[in-house]
GROMACS .gro file of C-alpha atoms in nm:
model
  403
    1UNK     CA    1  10.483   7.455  14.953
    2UNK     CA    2  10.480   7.693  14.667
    3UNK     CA    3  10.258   8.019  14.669
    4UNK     CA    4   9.954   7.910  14.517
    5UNK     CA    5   9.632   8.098  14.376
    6UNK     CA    6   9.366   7.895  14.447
    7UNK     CA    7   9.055   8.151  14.313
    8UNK     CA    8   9.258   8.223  13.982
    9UNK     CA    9   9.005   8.210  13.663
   10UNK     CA   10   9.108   8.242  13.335
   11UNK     CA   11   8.823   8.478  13.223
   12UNK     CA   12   9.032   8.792  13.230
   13UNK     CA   13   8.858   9.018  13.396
   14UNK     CA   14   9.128   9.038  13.719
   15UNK     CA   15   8.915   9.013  13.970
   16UNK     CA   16   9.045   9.078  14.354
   17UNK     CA   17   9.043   8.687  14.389
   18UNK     CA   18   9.227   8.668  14.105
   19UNK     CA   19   9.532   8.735  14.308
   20UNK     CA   20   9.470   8.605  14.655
   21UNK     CA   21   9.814   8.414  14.690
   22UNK     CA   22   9.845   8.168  14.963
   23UNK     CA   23  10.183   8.028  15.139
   24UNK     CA   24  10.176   7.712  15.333
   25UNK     CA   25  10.445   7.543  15.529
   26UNK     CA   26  10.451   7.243  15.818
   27UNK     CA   27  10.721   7.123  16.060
   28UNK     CA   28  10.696   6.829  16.272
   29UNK     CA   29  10.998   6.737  16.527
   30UNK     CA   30  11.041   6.456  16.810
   31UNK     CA   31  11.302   6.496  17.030
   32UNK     CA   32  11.390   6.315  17.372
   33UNK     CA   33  11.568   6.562  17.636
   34UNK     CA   34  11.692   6.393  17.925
   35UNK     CA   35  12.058   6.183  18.038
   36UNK     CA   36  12.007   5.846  17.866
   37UNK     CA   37  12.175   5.630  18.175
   38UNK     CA   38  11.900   5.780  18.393
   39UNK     CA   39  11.615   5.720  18.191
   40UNK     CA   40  11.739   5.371  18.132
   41UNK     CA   41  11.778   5.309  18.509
   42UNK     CA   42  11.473   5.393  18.568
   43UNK     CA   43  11.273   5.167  18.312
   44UNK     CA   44  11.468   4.876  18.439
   45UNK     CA   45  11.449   4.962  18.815
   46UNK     CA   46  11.088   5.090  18.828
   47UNK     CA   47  10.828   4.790  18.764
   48UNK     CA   48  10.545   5.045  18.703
   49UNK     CA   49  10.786   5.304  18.473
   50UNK     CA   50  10.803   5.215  18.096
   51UNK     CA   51  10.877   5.357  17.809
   52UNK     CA   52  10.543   5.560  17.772
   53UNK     CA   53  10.646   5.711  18.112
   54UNK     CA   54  11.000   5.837  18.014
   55UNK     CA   55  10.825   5.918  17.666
   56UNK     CA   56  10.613   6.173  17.844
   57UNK     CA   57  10.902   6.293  18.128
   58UNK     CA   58  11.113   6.335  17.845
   59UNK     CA   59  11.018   6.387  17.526
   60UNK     CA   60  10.906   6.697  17.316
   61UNK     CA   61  10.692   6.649  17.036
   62UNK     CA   62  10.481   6.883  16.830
   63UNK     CA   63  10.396   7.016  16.455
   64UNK     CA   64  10.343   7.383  16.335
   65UNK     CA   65  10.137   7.453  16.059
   66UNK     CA   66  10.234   7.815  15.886
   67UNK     CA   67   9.977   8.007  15.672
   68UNK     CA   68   9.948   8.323  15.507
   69UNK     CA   69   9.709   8.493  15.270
   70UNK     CA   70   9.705   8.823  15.096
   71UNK     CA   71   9.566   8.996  14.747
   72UNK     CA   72   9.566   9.358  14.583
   73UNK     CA   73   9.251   9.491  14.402
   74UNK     CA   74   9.116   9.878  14.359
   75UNK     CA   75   8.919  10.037  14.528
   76UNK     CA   76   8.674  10.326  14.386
   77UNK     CA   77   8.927  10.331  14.108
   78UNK     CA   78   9.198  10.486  14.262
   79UNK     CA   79   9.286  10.333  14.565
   80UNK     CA   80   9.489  10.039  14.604
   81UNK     CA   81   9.391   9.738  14.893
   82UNK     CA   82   9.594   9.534  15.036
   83UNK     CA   83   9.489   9.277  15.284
   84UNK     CA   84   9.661   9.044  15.449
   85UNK     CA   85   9.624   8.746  15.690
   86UNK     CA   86   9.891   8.508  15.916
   87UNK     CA   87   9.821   8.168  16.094
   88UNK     CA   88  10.014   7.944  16.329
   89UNK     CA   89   9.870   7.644  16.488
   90UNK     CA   90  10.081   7.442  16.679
   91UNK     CA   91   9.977   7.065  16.798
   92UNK     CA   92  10.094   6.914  17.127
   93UNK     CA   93  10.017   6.615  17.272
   94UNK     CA   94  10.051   6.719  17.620
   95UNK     CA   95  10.064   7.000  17.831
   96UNK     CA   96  10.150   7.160  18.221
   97UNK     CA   97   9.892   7.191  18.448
   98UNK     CA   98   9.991   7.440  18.761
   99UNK     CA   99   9.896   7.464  19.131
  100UNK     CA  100   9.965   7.769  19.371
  101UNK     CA  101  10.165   7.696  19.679
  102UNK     CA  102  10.083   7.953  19.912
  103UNK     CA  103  10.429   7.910  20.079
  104UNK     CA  104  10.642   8.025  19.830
  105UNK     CA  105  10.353   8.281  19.661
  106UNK     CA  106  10.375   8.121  19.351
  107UNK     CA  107  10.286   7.813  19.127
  108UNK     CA  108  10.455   7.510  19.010
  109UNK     CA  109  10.385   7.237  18.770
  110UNK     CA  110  10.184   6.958  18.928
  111UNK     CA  111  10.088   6.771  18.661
  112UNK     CA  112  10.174   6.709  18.261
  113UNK     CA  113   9.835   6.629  18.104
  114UNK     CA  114   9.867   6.410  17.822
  115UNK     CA  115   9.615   6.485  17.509
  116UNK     CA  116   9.556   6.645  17.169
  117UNK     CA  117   9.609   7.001  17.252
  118UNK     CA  118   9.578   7.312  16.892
  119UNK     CA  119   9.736   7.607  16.997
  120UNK     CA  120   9.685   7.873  16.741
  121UNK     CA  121   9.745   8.238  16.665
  122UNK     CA  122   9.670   8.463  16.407
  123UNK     CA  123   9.690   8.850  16.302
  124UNK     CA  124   9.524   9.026  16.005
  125UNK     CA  125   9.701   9.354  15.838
  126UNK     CA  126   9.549   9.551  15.550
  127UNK     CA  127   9.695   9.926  15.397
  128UNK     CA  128   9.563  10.170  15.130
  129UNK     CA  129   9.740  10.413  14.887
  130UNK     CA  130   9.649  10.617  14.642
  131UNK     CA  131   9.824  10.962  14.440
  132UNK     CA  132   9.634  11.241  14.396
  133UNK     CA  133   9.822  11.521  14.150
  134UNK     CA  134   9.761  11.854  14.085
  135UNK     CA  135   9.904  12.073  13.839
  136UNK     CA  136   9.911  12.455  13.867
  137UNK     CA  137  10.007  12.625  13.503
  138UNK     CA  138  10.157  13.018  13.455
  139UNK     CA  139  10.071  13.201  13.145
  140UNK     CA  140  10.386  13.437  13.185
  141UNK     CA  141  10.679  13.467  13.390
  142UNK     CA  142  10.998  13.224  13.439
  143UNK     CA  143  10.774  12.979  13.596
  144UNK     CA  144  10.557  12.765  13.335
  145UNK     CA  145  10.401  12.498  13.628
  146UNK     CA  146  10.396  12.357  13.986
  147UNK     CA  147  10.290  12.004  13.964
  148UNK     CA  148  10.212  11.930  14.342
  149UNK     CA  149  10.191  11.531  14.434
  150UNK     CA  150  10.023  11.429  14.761
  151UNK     CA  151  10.074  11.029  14.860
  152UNK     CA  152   9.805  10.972  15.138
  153UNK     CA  153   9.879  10.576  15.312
  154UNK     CA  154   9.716  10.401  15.570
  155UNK     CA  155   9.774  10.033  15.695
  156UNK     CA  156   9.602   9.879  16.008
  157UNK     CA  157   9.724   9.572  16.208
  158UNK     CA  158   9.556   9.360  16.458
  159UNK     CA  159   9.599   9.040  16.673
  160UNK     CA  160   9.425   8.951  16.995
  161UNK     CA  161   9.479   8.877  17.319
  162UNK     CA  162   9.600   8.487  17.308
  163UNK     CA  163   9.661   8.568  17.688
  164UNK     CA  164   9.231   8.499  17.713
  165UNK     CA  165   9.069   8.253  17.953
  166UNK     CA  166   8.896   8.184  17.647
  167UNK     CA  167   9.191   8.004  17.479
  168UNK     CA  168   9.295   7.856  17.775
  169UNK     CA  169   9.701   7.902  17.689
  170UNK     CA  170   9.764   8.049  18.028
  171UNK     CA  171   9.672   7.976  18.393
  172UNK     CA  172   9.581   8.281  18.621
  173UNK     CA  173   9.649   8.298  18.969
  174UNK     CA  174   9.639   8.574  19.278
  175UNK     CA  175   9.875   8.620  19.520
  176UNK     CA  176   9.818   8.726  19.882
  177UNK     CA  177   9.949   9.154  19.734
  178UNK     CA  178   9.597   9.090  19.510
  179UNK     CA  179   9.881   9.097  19.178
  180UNK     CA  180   9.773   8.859  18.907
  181UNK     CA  181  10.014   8.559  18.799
  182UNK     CA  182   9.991   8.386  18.445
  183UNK     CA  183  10.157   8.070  18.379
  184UNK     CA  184  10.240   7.969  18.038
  185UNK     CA  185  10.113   7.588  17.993
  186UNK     CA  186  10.336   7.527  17.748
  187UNK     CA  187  10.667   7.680  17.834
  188UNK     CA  188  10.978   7.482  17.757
  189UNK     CA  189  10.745   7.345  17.444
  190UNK     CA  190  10.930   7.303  17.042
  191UNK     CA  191  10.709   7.601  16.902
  192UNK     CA  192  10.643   7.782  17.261
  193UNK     CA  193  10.292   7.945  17.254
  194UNK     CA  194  10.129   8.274  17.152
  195UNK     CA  195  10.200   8.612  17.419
  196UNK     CA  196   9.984   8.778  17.594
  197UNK     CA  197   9.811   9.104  17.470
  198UNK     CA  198   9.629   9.221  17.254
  199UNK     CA  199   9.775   9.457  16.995
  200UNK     CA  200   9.627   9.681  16.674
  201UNK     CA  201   9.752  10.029  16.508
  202UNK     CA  202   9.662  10.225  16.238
  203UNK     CA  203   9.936  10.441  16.121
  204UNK     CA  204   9.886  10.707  15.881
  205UNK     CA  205  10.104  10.897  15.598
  206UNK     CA  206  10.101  11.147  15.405
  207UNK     CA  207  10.427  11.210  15.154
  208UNK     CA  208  10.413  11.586  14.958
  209UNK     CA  209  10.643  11.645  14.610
  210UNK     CA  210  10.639  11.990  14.493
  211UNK     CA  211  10.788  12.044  14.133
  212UNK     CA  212  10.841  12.323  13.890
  213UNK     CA  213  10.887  12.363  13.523
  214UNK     CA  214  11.092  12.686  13.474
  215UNK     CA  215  11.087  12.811  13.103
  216UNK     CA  216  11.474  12.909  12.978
  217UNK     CA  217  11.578  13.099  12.642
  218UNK     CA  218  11.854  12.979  12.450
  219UNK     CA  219  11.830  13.257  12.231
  220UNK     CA  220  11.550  13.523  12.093
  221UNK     CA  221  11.334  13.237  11.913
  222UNK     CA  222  11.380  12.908  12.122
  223UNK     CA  223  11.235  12.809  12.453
  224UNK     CA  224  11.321  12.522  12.667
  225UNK     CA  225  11.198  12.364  12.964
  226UNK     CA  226  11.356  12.289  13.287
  227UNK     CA  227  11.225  12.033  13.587
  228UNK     CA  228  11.313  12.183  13.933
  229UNK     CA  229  11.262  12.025  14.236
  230UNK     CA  230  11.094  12.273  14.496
  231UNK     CA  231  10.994  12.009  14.786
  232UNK     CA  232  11.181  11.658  14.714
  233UNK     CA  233  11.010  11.538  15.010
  234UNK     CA  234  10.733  11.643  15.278
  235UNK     CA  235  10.625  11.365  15.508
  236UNK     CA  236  10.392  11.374  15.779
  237UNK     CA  237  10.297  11.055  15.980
  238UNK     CA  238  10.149  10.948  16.279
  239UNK     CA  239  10.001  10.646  16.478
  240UNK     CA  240   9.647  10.512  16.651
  241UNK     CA  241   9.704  10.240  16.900
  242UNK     CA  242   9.381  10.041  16.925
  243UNK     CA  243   9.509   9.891  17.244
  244UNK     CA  244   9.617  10.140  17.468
  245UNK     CA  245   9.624  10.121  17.856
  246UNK     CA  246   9.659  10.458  17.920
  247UNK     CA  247   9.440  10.645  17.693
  248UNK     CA  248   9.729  10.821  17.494
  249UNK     CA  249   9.632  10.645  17.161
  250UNK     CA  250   9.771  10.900  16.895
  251UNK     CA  251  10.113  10.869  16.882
  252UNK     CA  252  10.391  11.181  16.819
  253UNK     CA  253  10.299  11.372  16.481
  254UNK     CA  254  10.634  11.305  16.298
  255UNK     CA  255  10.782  11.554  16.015
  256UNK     CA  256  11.028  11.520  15.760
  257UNK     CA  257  11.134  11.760  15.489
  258UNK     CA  258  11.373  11.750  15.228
  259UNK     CA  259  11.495  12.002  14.957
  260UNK     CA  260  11.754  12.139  14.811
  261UNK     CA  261  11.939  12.485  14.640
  262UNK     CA  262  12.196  12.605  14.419
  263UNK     CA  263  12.117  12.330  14.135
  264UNK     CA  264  12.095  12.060  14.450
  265UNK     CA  265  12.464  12.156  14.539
  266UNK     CA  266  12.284  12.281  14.931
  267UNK     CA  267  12.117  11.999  15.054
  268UNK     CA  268  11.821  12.122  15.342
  269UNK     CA  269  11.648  11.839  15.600
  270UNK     CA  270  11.422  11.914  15.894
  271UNK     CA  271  11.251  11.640  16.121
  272UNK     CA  272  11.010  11.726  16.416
  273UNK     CA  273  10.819  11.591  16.655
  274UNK     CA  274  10.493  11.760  16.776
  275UNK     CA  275  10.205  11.603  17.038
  276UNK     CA  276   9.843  11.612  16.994
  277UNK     CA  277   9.806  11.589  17.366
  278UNK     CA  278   9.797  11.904  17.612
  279UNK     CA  279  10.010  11.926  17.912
  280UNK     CA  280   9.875  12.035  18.287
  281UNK     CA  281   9.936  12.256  18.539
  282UNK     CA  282  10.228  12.056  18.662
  283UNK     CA  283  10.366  12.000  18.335
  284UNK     CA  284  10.276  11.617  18.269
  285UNK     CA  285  10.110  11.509  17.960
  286UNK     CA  286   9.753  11.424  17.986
  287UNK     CA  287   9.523  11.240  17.774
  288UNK     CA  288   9.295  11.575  17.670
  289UNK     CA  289   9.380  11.738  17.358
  290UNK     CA  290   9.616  12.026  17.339
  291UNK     CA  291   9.333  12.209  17.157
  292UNK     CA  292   9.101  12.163  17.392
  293UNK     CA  293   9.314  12.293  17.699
  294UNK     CA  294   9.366  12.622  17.462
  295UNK     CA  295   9.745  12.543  17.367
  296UNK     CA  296   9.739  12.517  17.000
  297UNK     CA  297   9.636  12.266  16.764
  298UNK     CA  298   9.942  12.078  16.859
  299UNK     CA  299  10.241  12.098  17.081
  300UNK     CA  300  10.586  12.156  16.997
  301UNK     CA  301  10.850  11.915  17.123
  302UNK     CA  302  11.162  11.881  16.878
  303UNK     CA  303  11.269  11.979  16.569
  304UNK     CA  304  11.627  11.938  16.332
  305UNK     CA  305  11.754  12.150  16.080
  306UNK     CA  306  12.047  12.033  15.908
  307UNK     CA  307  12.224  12.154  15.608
  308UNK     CA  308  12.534  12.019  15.399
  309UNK     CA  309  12.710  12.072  15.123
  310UNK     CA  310  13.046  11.895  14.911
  311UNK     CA  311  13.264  12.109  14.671
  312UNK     CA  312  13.566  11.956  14.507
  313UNK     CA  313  13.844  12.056  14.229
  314UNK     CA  314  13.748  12.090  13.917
  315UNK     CA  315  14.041  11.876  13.769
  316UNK     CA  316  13.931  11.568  13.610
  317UNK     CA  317  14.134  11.263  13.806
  318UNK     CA  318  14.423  11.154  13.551
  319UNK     CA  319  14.477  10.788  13.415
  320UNK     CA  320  14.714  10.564  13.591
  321UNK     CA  321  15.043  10.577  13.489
  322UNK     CA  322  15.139  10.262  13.317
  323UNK     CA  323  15.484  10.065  13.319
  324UNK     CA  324  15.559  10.131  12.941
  325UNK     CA  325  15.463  10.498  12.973
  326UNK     CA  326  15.732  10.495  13.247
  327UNK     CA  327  15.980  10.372  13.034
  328UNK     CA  328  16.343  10.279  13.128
  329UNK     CA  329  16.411  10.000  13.416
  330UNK     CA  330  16.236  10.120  13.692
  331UNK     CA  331  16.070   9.915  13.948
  332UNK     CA  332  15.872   9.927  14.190
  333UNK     CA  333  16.167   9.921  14.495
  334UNK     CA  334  16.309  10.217  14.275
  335UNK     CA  335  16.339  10.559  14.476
  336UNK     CA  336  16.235  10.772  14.141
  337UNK     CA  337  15.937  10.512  14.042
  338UNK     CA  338  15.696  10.733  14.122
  339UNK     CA  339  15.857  11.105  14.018
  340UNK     CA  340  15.994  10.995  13.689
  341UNK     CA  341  16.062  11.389  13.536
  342UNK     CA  342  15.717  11.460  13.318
  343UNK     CA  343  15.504  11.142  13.348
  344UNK     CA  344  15.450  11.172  13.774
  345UNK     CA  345  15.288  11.525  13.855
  346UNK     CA  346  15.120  11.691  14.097
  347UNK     CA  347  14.748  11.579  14.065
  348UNK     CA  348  14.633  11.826  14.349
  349UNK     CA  349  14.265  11.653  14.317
  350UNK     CA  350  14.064  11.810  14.704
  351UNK     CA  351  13.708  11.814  14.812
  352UNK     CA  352  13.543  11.930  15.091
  353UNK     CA  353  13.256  11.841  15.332
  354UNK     CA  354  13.057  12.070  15.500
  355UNK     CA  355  12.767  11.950  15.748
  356UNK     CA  356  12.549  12.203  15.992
  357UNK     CA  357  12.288  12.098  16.228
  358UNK     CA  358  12.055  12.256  16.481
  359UNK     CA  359  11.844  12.114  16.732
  360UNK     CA  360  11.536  12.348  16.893
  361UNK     CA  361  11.369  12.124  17.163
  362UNK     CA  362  11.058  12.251  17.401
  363UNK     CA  363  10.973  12.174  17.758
  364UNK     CA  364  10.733  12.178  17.947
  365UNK     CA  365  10.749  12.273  18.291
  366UNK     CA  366  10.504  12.356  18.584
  367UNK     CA  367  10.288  12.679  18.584
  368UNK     CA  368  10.463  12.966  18.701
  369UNK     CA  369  10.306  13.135  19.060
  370UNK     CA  370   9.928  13.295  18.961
  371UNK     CA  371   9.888  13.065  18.641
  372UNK     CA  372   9.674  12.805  18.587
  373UNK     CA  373   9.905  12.709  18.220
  374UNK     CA  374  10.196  12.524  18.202
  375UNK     CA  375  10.494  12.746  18.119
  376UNK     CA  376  10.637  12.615  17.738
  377UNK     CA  377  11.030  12.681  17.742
  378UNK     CA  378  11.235  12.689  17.402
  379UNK     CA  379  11.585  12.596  17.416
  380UNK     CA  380  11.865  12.505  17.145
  381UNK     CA  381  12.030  12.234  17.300
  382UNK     CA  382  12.303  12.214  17.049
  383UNK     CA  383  12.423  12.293  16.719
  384UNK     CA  384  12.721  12.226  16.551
  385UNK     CA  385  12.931  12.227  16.214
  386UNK     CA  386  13.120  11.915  16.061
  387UNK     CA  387  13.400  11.970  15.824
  388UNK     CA  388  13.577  11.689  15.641
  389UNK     CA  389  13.771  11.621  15.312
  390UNK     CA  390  14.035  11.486  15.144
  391UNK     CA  391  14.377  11.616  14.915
  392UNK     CA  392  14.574  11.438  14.689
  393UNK     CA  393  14.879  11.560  14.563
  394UNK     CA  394  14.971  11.241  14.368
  395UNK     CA  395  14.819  10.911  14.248
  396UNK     CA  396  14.947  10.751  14.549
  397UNK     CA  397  14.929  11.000  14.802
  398UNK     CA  398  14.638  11.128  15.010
  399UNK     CA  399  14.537  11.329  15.292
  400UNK     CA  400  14.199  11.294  15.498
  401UNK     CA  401  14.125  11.551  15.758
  402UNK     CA  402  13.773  11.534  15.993
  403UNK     CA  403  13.657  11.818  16.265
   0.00000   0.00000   0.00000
């Protein structure tokens, strides 16, 4: 079915309902699984087996029903909402019903359980945005402004635990170890069945653009302007699992920076990871905060610097050499076709690559004799340089080199 609005007015004032957009799709399928001979044996051989017997031995049947739902307003103005929701329900008209054999130490179907059976599952997501600029202006000097734009984003996600007693999708069992068994009742099914666990996360961002308008003279009277990228990019991001285990819910802190010199002919990254979490005395992460152990606001795990560059020949590449600019009979197969005297030269066109990268990594190991702290060792694992390029001496000749 086509997205539809189905709280759209016509009064103009945009409302949030205005845009709630809904997507609906169905499948239905019937299929028979099973060796056709046998099934037909056993109807004719079996006085109490029919065809609603091999219908339920044999057959799959089911329909999914797919929905989603999702708008955009404003918030206080400035920040932009968007929710989202997605359904499944699946309908079965039968499913498994287990038993535990203690022999073997696990369970096995005893029974197929004919009936109208609704398996659904759902999950709801929603994020927010919003740009918040501020510009910094200088009365003298080369430097007119510094326009600084922060992009703060947040989006949450959540679905439960279909894996519930309350839905009733799985069977639970015990074995004789005390471990708990779950048993899918409709494994093997057309549209399967919703997993187990629960899941949610909030993730958080927050993107930095630093510019500059540099003031240039052309001459005694006139003035121009000139846009300069300081800080193309400043990212820092992170994550809040709502359903962890283990009580390590804030993810790494990542960070990525991007900028460049030389009118953007040096191009300068950096990414790094660094953990909210402290670290004990034998050097394992533990689910107190760094600051709260006394070893910084955050911890320092990786970090890469890289750096590149491309230069090339300032010859601009020449036209292709045409058959009438050629002149005479020459062909292709011809051993002078491509050095005919004064229309074939050198073109001597080059460029070259260069690529550096650093890596500075931190471990943490156990507490040295007579300290209670862990002991924080900085190492550069590796660096290295990458050079590549190309030369052409002719139209039709080229050499690539890589190290």
């Amino acid at each position: 079915m086509p997205r539809f609005f189905p709280l759209k007015t016509n009064d103009g004032k945009n409302q949030w309902y205005d845009k709630l957009g809904v997507n609906y799709s169905s499948t239905a399928e019937g299929r028979m699984q099973g060796n056709l001979g046998t099934i037909a044996d056993q109807i004719d051989t079996l006085g109490y087996y029919g065809l609603d017997d091999a219908l339920k031995d044999y057959g799959h049947f089911g329909l999914r029903h797919n929905a989603s739902m999702n708008t955009s307003s404003t918030l206080l103005k400035y920040i932009t909402f968007s929710p989202s929701f997605n359904f499944t329900e699946r309908w079965y008209f039968q499913r498994y019903d287990y038993g535990f054999v203690d022999s073997i130490q696990k369970a096995v179907v005893n029974d197929t359980l004919t009936g109208f059976n609704a398996v659904r599952d759902f999950s709801f997501n929603a994020s927010f945005n919003t740009k918040i600029y501020g510009t910094f202006t200088f009365k003298r000097g080369p430097i007119k402004a510094v326009r600084h734009m922060v992009t703060p984003r947040a989006s949450l996600s959540y679905r439960p635990d279909f894996g519930n007693p309350y839905w009733d999708y799985y069977q639970q069992f015990t074995d004789t170890t005390g471990k708990d068994l779950f048993y899918n009742r409709y494994t093997g099914f057309l549209y399967g069945a919703p997993s187990q666990g629960n899941s949610g996360s909030l993730t958080l961002n927050l993107d930095n653009n630093l510019e500059a308008k540099v003031r240039k003279m052309e001459n005694d009277t006139v003035e121009t302007e000139k846009k300069v990228k300081l800080l193309e990019r400043f990212n820092l991001s992170t994550s809040y699992n709502l359903a962890s285990a283990d009580n390590f819910n804030w993810n790494l802190i990542r960070v990525v920076g991007k900028s460049s010199a030389f009118k953007g002919k040096l191009s300068l990254s950096y990414q790094g990871q660094f953990d909210l979490y402290g670290y004990d005395e034998q050097g394992d992460r533990t689910p107190t905060f760094a600051y709260q152990l006394g070893q910084g606001p955050v911890v320092h795990r990786t970090s890469q610097f890289g750096a590149s560059t491309r230069l090339k020949s300032n010859k601009k590449s020449r036209p292709a050499v045409t058959a009438e600019r050629r002149g005479g009979d020459f062909t292709t197969g011809d051993v002078d076709y491509y050095r005919y005297p004064g229309v074939v030269g050198l073109r001597s066109d080059w460029d070259l690559s260069l690529n550096y990268d650093l890596r500075y990594l931190t471990t943490v190991q156990a507490a040295p004799a007579g300290s209670d702290r862990p002991a924080f060792v900085a190492t550069f694992p590796s660096h290295s340089l990458g050079i590549s390029g190309s030369y052409r001496p002719t139209d039709h000749w080229a050499v690539d080199y890589k190290t």
